[in-house]
Short mmCIF file of N, CA and C in Angstrom, two decimals:
data_model
loop_
_atom_site.label_atom_id
_atom_site.label_comp_id
_atom_site.label_asym_id
_atom_site.label_seq_id
_atom_site.Cartn_x
_atom_site.Cartn_y
_atom_site.Cartn_z
N MET M 7 145.31 128.13 -23.31
CA MET M 7 144.98 127.15 -22.32
C MET M 7 145.90 127.34 -21.13
N ASN M 8 145.27 127.22 -20.08
CA ASN M 8 146.09 127.35 -18.88
C ASN M 8 146.55 125.97 -18.41
N LYS M 9 147.34 126.01 -17.42
CA LYS M 9 147.93 124.78 -16.93
C LYS M 9 146.86 123.82 -16.40
N TYR M 10 145.85 124.34 -15.76
CA TYR M 10 144.79 123.52 -15.18
C TYR M 10 144.00 122.82 -16.27
N THR M 11 143.71 123.47 -17.30
CA THR M 11 142.94 122.89 -18.39
C THR M 11 143.74 121.81 -19.08
N GLN M 12 145.04 122.04 -19.21
CA GLN M 12 145.87 121.03 -19.86
C GLN M 12 145.90 119.74 -19.03
N MET M 13 145.94 119.84 -17.75
CA MET M 13 146.00 118.63 -16.91
C MET M 13 144.71 117.85 -16.96
N ASN M 14 143.59 118.51 -16.99
CA ASN M 14 142.31 117.83 -16.95
C ASN M 14 141.71 117.63 -18.33
N GLN M 15 142.48 117.94 -19.37
CA GLN M 15 141.98 117.75 -20.72
C GLN M 15 141.72 116.28 -20.98
N TYR M 16 142.60 115.45 -20.50
CA TYR M 16 142.41 114.00 -20.61
C TYR M 16 142.27 113.45 -19.18
N PRO M 17 141.08 113.45 -18.66
CA PRO M 17 140.92 113.02 -17.26
C PRO M 17 141.30 111.55 -17.07
N CYS M 18 141.92 111.28 -15.98
CA CYS M 18 142.38 109.92 -15.66
C CYS M 18 141.17 109.10 -15.22
N LYS M 19 141.04 107.93 -15.80
CA LYS M 19 139.90 107.08 -15.46
C LYS M 19 140.27 106.03 -14.41
N SER M 20 141.30 106.28 -13.65
CA SER M 20 141.73 105.31 -12.65
C SER M 20 141.14 105.58 -11.28
N GLN M 21 140.10 106.37 -11.21
CA GLN M 21 139.47 106.60 -9.92
C GLN M 21 138.81 105.30 -9.48
N GLN M 22 139.06 104.92 -8.22
CA GLN M 22 138.62 103.62 -7.73
C GLN M 22 137.19 103.71 -7.23
N HIS M 23 136.37 102.78 -7.70
CA HIS M 23 135.00 102.64 -7.21
C HIS M 23 134.85 101.19 -6.78
N GLY M 24 134.60 100.92 -5.45
CA GLY M 24 134.45 99.55 -4.97
C GLY M 24 135.77 99.00 -4.46
N PHE M 25 135.83 97.67 -4.34
CA PHE M 25 137.00 96.99 -3.79
C PHE M 25 137.82 96.34 -4.89
N THR M 26 139.10 96.22 -4.61
CA THR M 26 139.96 95.53 -5.56
C THR M 26 139.81 94.02 -5.36
N LEU M 27 140.34 93.28 -6.28
CA LEU M 27 140.26 91.82 -6.21
C LEU M 27 140.99 91.31 -4.97
N ILE M 28 142.14 91.85 -4.66
CA ILE M 28 142.92 91.42 -3.50
C ILE M 28 142.13 91.68 -2.22
N GLU M 29 141.54 92.86 -2.10
CA GLU M 29 140.76 93.18 -0.90
C GLU M 29 139.58 92.23 -0.74
N THR M 30 138.94 91.90 -1.82
CA THR M 30 137.80 90.97 -1.79
C THR M 30 138.25 89.58 -1.37
N LEU M 31 139.37 89.13 -1.91
CA LEU M 31 139.88 87.80 -1.55
C LEU M 31 140.29 87.74 -0.08
N VAL M 32 140.95 88.78 0.41
CA VAL M 32 141.35 88.80 1.82
C VAL M 32 140.12 88.82 2.73
N ALA M 33 139.13 89.63 2.39
CA ALA M 33 137.90 89.69 3.19
C ALA M 33 137.19 88.34 3.17
N GLY M 34 137.13 87.70 2.02
CA GLY M 34 136.50 86.38 1.92
C GLY M 34 137.23 85.34 2.74
N PHE M 35 138.56 85.38 2.70
CA PHE M 35 139.37 84.43 3.48
C PHE M 35 139.12 84.62 4.98
N ILE M 36 139.09 85.87 5.43
CA ILE M 36 138.85 86.16 6.84
C ILE M 36 137.46 85.67 7.25
N MET M 37 136.47 85.93 6.42
CA MET M 37 135.11 85.47 6.73
C MET M 37 135.05 83.95 6.78
N PHE M 38 135.75 83.28 5.86
CA PHE M 38 135.78 81.82 5.85
C PHE M 38 136.40 81.28 7.14
N MET M 39 137.49 81.89 7.58
CA MET M 39 138.16 81.45 8.81
C MET M 39 137.26 81.65 10.03
N VAL M 40 136.57 82.78 10.10
CA VAL M 40 135.66 83.04 11.22
C VAL M 40 134.51 82.03 11.21
N LEU M 41 133.97 81.76 10.05
CA LEU M 41 132.88 80.79 9.92
C LEU M 41 133.34 79.39 10.31
N ALA M 42 134.53 79.01 9.88
CA ALA M 42 135.07 77.68 10.23
C ALA M 42 135.27 77.57 11.74
N ALA M 43 135.76 78.61 12.39
CA ALA M 43 135.94 78.59 13.84
C ALA M 43 134.60 78.50 14.56
N ALA M 44 133.61 79.23 14.07
CA ALA M 44 132.28 79.20 14.69
C ALA M 44 131.64 77.82 14.57
N VAL M 45 131.77 77.19 13.41
CA VAL M 45 131.22 75.85 13.21
C VAL M 45 131.93 74.85 14.11
N SER M 46 133.23 74.98 14.25
CA SER M 46 133.99 74.09 15.12
C SER M 46 133.56 74.23 16.58
N VAL M 47 133.39 75.45 17.04
CA VAL M 47 132.94 75.69 18.42
C VAL M 47 131.54 75.14 18.62
N TYR M 48 130.66 75.36 17.67
CA TYR M 48 129.29 74.86 17.76
C TYR M 48 129.27 73.33 17.79
N GLY M 49 130.07 72.70 16.95
CA GLY M 49 130.15 71.23 16.92
C GLY M 49 130.65 70.68 18.24
N GLY M 50 131.66 71.33 18.81
CA GLY M 50 132.17 70.91 20.12
C GLY M 50 131.11 71.05 21.21
N ALA M 51 130.33 72.12 21.14
CA ALA M 51 129.27 72.33 22.13
C ALA M 51 128.20 71.25 22.01
N VAL M 52 127.86 70.87 20.79
CA VAL M 52 126.85 69.82 20.58
C VAL M 52 127.35 68.49 21.13
N ILE M 53 128.60 68.15 20.88
CA ILE M 53 129.17 66.90 21.38
C ILE M 53 129.22 66.91 22.91
N SER M 54 129.64 68.02 23.49
CA SER M 54 129.71 68.12 24.96
C SER M 54 128.32 68.00 25.58
N THR M 55 127.34 68.61 24.97
CA THR M 55 125.97 68.53 25.48
C THR M 55 125.46 67.10 25.42
N SER M 56 125.76 66.41 24.34
CA SER M 56 125.33 65.02 24.19
C SER M 56 125.96 64.13 25.25
N LYS M 57 127.26 64.30 25.48
CA LYS M 57 127.95 63.49 26.49
C LYS M 57 127.42 63.80 27.89
N ALA M 58 127.19 65.07 28.18
CA ALA M 58 126.67 65.45 29.49
C ALA M 58 125.28 64.88 29.72
N THR M 59 124.46 64.89 28.69
CA THR M 59 123.11 64.34 28.81
C THR M 59 123.14 62.85 29.10
N SER M 60 123.98 62.11 28.37
CA SER M 60 124.04 60.66 28.60
C SER M 60 124.63 60.34 29.97
N THR M 61 125.60 61.12 30.43
CA THR M 61 126.17 60.91 31.76
C THR M 61 125.14 61.16 32.85
N LEU M 62 124.40 62.25 32.72
CA LEU M 62 123.37 62.56 33.71
C LEU M 62 122.27 61.50 33.72
N LYS M 63 121.92 61.01 32.55
CA LYS M 63 120.90 59.97 32.46
C LYS M 63 121.36 58.72 33.18
N GLY M 64 122.62 58.34 33.00
CA GLY M 64 123.16 57.16 33.67
C GLY M 64 123.25 57.33 35.17
N ILE M 65 123.69 58.49 35.61
CA ILE M 65 123.85 58.74 37.05
C ILE M 65 122.49 58.83 37.74
N SER M 66 121.50 59.42 37.07
CA SER M 66 120.19 59.58 37.70
C SER M 66 119.51 58.24 37.96
N VAL M 67 119.84 57.22 37.17
CA VAL M 67 119.22 55.91 37.33
C VAL M 67 119.84 55.14 38.51
N VAL M 68 121.04 55.51 38.91
CA VAL M 68 121.73 54.79 40.00
C VAL M 68 120.89 54.80 41.28
N SER M 69 120.26 55.92 41.59
CA SER M 69 119.45 55.99 42.81
C SER M 69 118.22 55.08 42.74
N GLU M 70 117.77 54.74 41.54
CA GLU M 70 116.66 53.81 41.37
C GLU M 70 117.13 52.36 41.40
N ILE M 71 118.36 52.11 40.98
CA ILE M 71 118.87 50.75 40.86
C ILE M 71 119.34 50.20 42.21
N THR M 72 119.98 51.03 43.03
CA THR M 72 120.57 50.52 44.28
C THR M 72 119.53 49.88 45.22
N PRO M 73 118.31 50.40 45.35
CA PRO M 73 117.34 49.67 46.18
C PRO M 73 116.97 48.30 45.60
N LEU M 74 116.94 48.18 44.28
CA LEU M 74 116.65 46.89 43.66
C LEU M 74 117.75 45.88 43.96
N ILE M 75 118.99 46.35 43.94
CA ILE M 75 120.12 45.47 44.26
C ILE M 75 120.05 45.04 45.72
N LYS M 76 119.70 45.97 46.60
CA LYS M 76 119.59 45.64 48.03
C LYS M 76 118.53 44.56 48.25
N VAL M 77 117.41 44.65 47.56
CA VAL M 77 116.36 43.64 47.68
C VAL M 77 116.89 42.27 47.25
N GLN M 78 117.66 42.23 46.17
CA GLN M 78 118.23 40.97 45.70
C GLN M 78 119.21 40.40 46.72
N ILE M 79 120.01 41.26 47.31
CA ILE M 79 120.98 40.81 48.31
C ILE M 79 120.26 40.25 49.54
N LEU M 80 119.24 40.95 50.01
CA LEU M 80 118.50 40.48 51.18
C LEU M 80 117.76 39.18 50.90
N ALA M 81 117.31 38.99 49.66
CA ALA M 81 116.59 37.77 49.30
C ALA M 81 117.52 36.56 49.17
N HIS M 82 118.80 36.79 48.92
CA HIS M 82 119.75 35.70 48.71
C HIS M 82 120.95 35.82 49.65
N GLN M 83 120.68 36.03 50.93
CA GLN M 83 121.75 36.24 51.91
C GLN M 83 122.63 35.03 52.12
N ASN M 84 122.10 33.84 51.85
CA ASN M 84 122.86 32.63 52.13
C ASN M 84 123.99 32.41 51.12
N GLN M 85 124.04 33.19 50.07
CA GLN M 85 125.10 33.05 49.08
C GLN M 85 126.25 34.01 49.40
N SER M 86 127.40 33.73 48.81
CA SER M 86 128.55 34.60 49.06
C SER M 86 128.84 35.54 47.90
N SER M 87 128.20 35.31 46.75
CA SER M 87 128.34 36.24 45.62
C SER M 87 127.06 36.22 44.80
N LEU M 88 126.74 37.37 44.26
CA LEU M 88 125.53 37.53 43.46
C LEU M 88 125.85 38.40 42.27
N GLU M 89 125.01 38.31 41.25
CA GLU M 89 125.14 39.21 40.10
C GLU M 89 123.80 39.32 39.41
N GLY M 90 123.66 40.37 38.63
CA GLY M 90 122.42 40.58 37.90
C GLY M 90 122.61 41.64 36.84
N ALA M 91 121.65 41.70 35.93
CA ALA M 91 121.68 42.70 34.86
C ALA M 91 120.25 43.00 34.47
N SER M 92 120.02 44.23 34.02
CA SER M 92 118.69 44.62 33.59
C SER M 92 118.77 45.94 32.84
N VAL M 93 117.59 46.45 32.48
CA VAL M 93 117.48 47.75 31.82
C VAL M 93 116.45 48.56 32.60
N SER M 94 116.79 49.80 32.91
CA SER M 94 115.88 50.68 33.63
C SER M 94 115.92 52.06 33.00
N GLY M 95 114.80 52.52 32.52
CA GLY M 95 114.73 53.85 31.92
C GLY M 95 115.62 54.00 30.70
N GLY M 96 115.77 52.94 29.92
CA GLY M 96 116.61 52.99 28.73
C GLY M 96 118.10 52.90 29.03
N VAL M 97 118.43 52.59 30.28
CA VAL M 97 119.83 52.48 30.70
C VAL M 97 120.11 51.03 31.08
N GLU M 98 121.13 50.45 30.46
CA GLU M 98 121.52 49.09 30.80
C GLU M 98 122.44 49.12 32.01
N TYR M 99 122.26 48.13 32.90
CA TYR M 99 123.17 48.05 34.04
C TYR M 99 123.47 46.60 34.37
N PHE M 100 124.65 46.41 34.95
CA PHE M 100 125.13 45.10 35.37
C PHE M 100 125.75 45.27 36.74
N TRP M 101 125.44 44.36 37.65
CA TRP M 101 126.01 44.47 38.99
C TRP M 101 126.53 43.13 39.48
N GLN M 102 127.53 43.21 40.34
CA GLN M 102 128.12 42.05 41.00
C GLN M 102 128.28 42.41 42.47
N ALA M 103 128.02 41.44 43.33
CA ALA M 103 128.18 41.67 44.77
C ALA M 103 128.89 40.47 45.38
N GLU M 104 129.85 40.75 46.23
CA GLU M 104 130.60 39.70 46.94
C GLU M 104 130.67 40.05 48.42
N VAL M 105 130.59 39.01 49.23
CA VAL M 105 130.73 39.22 50.67
C VAL M 105 132.21 39.47 50.96
N VAL M 106 132.50 40.61 51.58
CA VAL M 106 133.89 40.92 51.92
C VAL M 106 134.16 40.66 53.40
N LYS M 107 133.08 40.66 54.19
CA LYS M 107 133.25 40.39 55.62
C LYS M 107 131.91 39.94 56.18
N GLN M 108 131.98 38.97 57.06
CA GLN M 108 130.76 38.56 57.76
C GLN M 108 131.09 38.33 59.22
N SER M 109 130.11 38.59 60.05
CA SER M 109 130.35 38.46 61.48
C SER M 109 129.03 38.23 62.19
N ALA M 110 129.10 37.47 63.27
CA ALA M 110 127.92 37.27 64.10
C ALA M 110 127.77 38.46 65.03
N ALA M 111 126.59 38.62 65.53
CA ALA M 111 126.35 39.68 66.50
C ALA M 111 127.15 39.36 67.76
N PRO M 112 127.56 40.37 68.51
CA PRO M 112 128.35 40.09 69.72
C PRO M 112 127.51 39.34 70.76
N GLN M 113 128.21 38.64 71.61
CA GLN M 113 127.52 37.91 72.68
C GLN M 113 126.81 38.90 73.60
N LYS M 114 125.70 38.41 74.14
CA LYS M 114 124.98 39.24 75.11
C LYS M 114 124.59 38.37 76.31
N PHE M 115 124.44 39.02 77.41
CA PHE M 115 124.11 38.28 78.64
C PHE M 115 122.60 38.07 78.70
N ASP M 116 122.20 36.82 78.92
CA ASP M 116 120.78 36.48 79.07
C ASP M 116 120.53 36.25 80.56
N PRO M 117 119.80 37.17 81.21
CA PRO M 117 119.59 37.04 82.66
C PRO M 117 118.77 35.80 83.04
N GLU M 118 117.92 35.32 82.16
CA GLU M 118 117.11 34.14 82.47
C GLU M 118 117.98 32.89 82.52
N LEU M 119 118.96 32.81 81.61
CA LEU M 119 119.85 31.66 81.59
C LEU M 119 121.04 31.85 82.52
N GLY M 120 121.33 33.10 82.80
CA GLY M 120 122.46 33.40 83.67
C GLY M 120 123.80 33.23 82.98
N GLN M 121 123.81 33.34 81.66
CA GLN M 121 125.07 33.19 80.93
C GLN M 121 125.04 34.02 79.64
N PHE M 122 126.20 34.11 79.01
CA PHE M 122 126.30 34.82 77.73
C PHE M 122 125.84 33.90 76.61
N VAL M 123 125.09 34.47 75.69
CA VAL M 123 124.64 33.70 74.52
C VAL M 123 125.05 34.43 73.25
N THR M 124 125.33 33.67 72.22
CA THR M 124 125.69 34.25 70.93
C THR M 124 124.45 34.26 70.04
N PRO M 125 124.02 35.44 69.60
CA PRO M 125 122.85 35.50 68.71
C PRO M 125 123.15 34.77 67.40
N THR M 126 122.09 34.28 66.77
CA THR M 126 122.26 33.53 65.52
C THR M 126 122.36 34.43 64.30
N LYS M 127 122.11 35.70 64.46
CA LYS M 127 122.17 36.61 63.31
C LYS M 127 123.61 36.74 62.81
N ILE M 128 123.75 36.66 61.51
CA ILE M 128 125.06 36.87 60.89
C ILE M 128 124.94 38.08 59.98
N TYR M 129 125.77 39.06 60.25
CA TYR M 129 125.80 40.27 59.44
C TYR M 129 126.83 40.10 58.34
N LYS M 130 126.45 40.53 57.13
CA LYS M 130 127.36 40.42 55.99
C LYS M 130 127.58 41.80 55.37
N LEU M 131 128.84 42.08 55.08
CA LEU M 131 129.19 43.30 54.37
C LEU M 131 129.51 42.92 52.93
N TRP M 132 128.76 43.47 52.01
CA TRP M 132 128.89 43.16 50.59
C TRP M 132 129.60 44.30 49.87
N LEU M 133 130.47 43.94 48.95
CA LEU M 133 131.08 44.92 48.05
C LEU M 133 130.33 44.81 46.73
N VAL M 134 129.64 45.87 46.36
CA VAL M 134 128.81 45.87 45.16
C VAL M 134 129.49 46.71 44.09
N SER M 135 129.59 46.15 42.90
CA SER M 135 130.14 46.87 41.74
C SER M 135 129.01 47.00 40.72
N LEU M 136 128.64 48.22 40.41
CA LEU M 136 127.53 48.51 39.51
C LEU M 136 128.07 49.21 38.27
N THR M 137 127.82 48.64 37.10
CA THR M 137 128.24 49.26 35.83
C THR M 137 126.99 49.70 35.09
N VAL M 138 126.94 50.99 34.76
CA VAL M 138 125.81 51.58 34.06
C VAL M 138 126.26 51.99 32.67
N ALA M 139 125.49 51.60 31.64
CA ALA M 139 125.86 51.91 30.25
C ALA M 139 124.73 52.68 29.57
N VAL M 140 125.10 53.83 29.01
CA VAL M 140 124.15 54.65 28.26
C VAL M 140 124.80 55.07 26.96
N GLY M 141 124.20 54.71 25.86
CA GLY M 141 124.67 55.16 24.55
C GLY M 141 126.15 54.93 24.28
N GLY M 142 126.66 53.79 24.61
CA GLY M 142 128.06 53.48 24.34
C GLY M 142 129.02 53.93 25.43
N ASN M 143 128.57 54.74 26.35
CA ASN M 143 129.41 55.17 27.47
C ASN M 143 129.04 54.35 28.70
N SER M 144 130.04 53.89 29.43
CA SER M 144 129.75 53.13 30.64
C SER M 144 130.53 53.72 31.81
N ARG M 145 129.95 53.55 32.98
CA ARG M 145 130.57 54.06 34.20
C ARG M 145 130.35 53.04 35.30
N THR M 146 131.36 52.81 36.11
CA THR M 146 131.28 51.81 37.18
C THR M 146 131.27 52.51 38.54
N PHE M 147 130.34 52.08 39.38
CA PHE M 147 130.22 52.58 40.74
C PHE M 147 130.48 51.42 41.69
N THR M 148 131.16 51.68 42.77
CA THR M 148 131.43 50.66 43.78
C THR M 148 130.98 51.19 45.13
N TYR M 149 130.23 50.35 45.86
CA TYR M 149 129.77 50.76 47.18
C TYR M 149 129.58 49.52 48.04
N ASN M 150 129.36 49.72 49.34
CA ASN M 150 129.15 48.63 50.29
C ASN M 150 127.68 48.54 50.66
N GLU M 151 127.24 47.33 50.90
CA GLU M 151 125.85 47.08 51.32
C GLU M 151 125.91 46.14 52.51
N LEU M 152 125.05 46.35 53.50
CA LEU M 152 125.02 45.53 54.70
C LEU M 152 123.73 44.72 54.70
N SER M 153 123.84 43.43 55.02
CA SER M 153 122.64 42.59 55.10
C SER M 153 122.67 41.76 56.38
N TRP M 154 121.49 41.41 56.85
CA TRP M 154 121.34 40.55 58.02
C TRP M 154 119.99 39.85 57.92
N PRO M 155 119.86 38.72 58.58
CA PRO M 155 118.60 37.97 58.49
C PRO M 155 117.48 38.62 59.27
#
């Protein structure tokens, strides 16, 4: 027998086929971590999309609500404060308006009378606070409105 035959007479059965247990566990752990990160990112994106949708829904209704508030102010000019609440397009809103300044029109010269006269119109500047609520989120807008008889 030669040296080569003696070495391979009892072949070693330790030749590796496949992955070891440690390699499998490490690969599984890495895959679990990647999956957990992906789910977290996806969950955050869903929450952000939901918040953005409700915010846009609330803001888009503001342009429909402000003319309604103006009509109420013009209808009740003799008061110094007003408020109201309603629902429009599934969005709840509440508004308050207070007169912050009022003034008569400036005097003008009437040539028929030959003197200055003060017009009876009184202009009012209102401070309007509008709170819009959509799905538990609320946002407050403040703006000025002008009214006259």
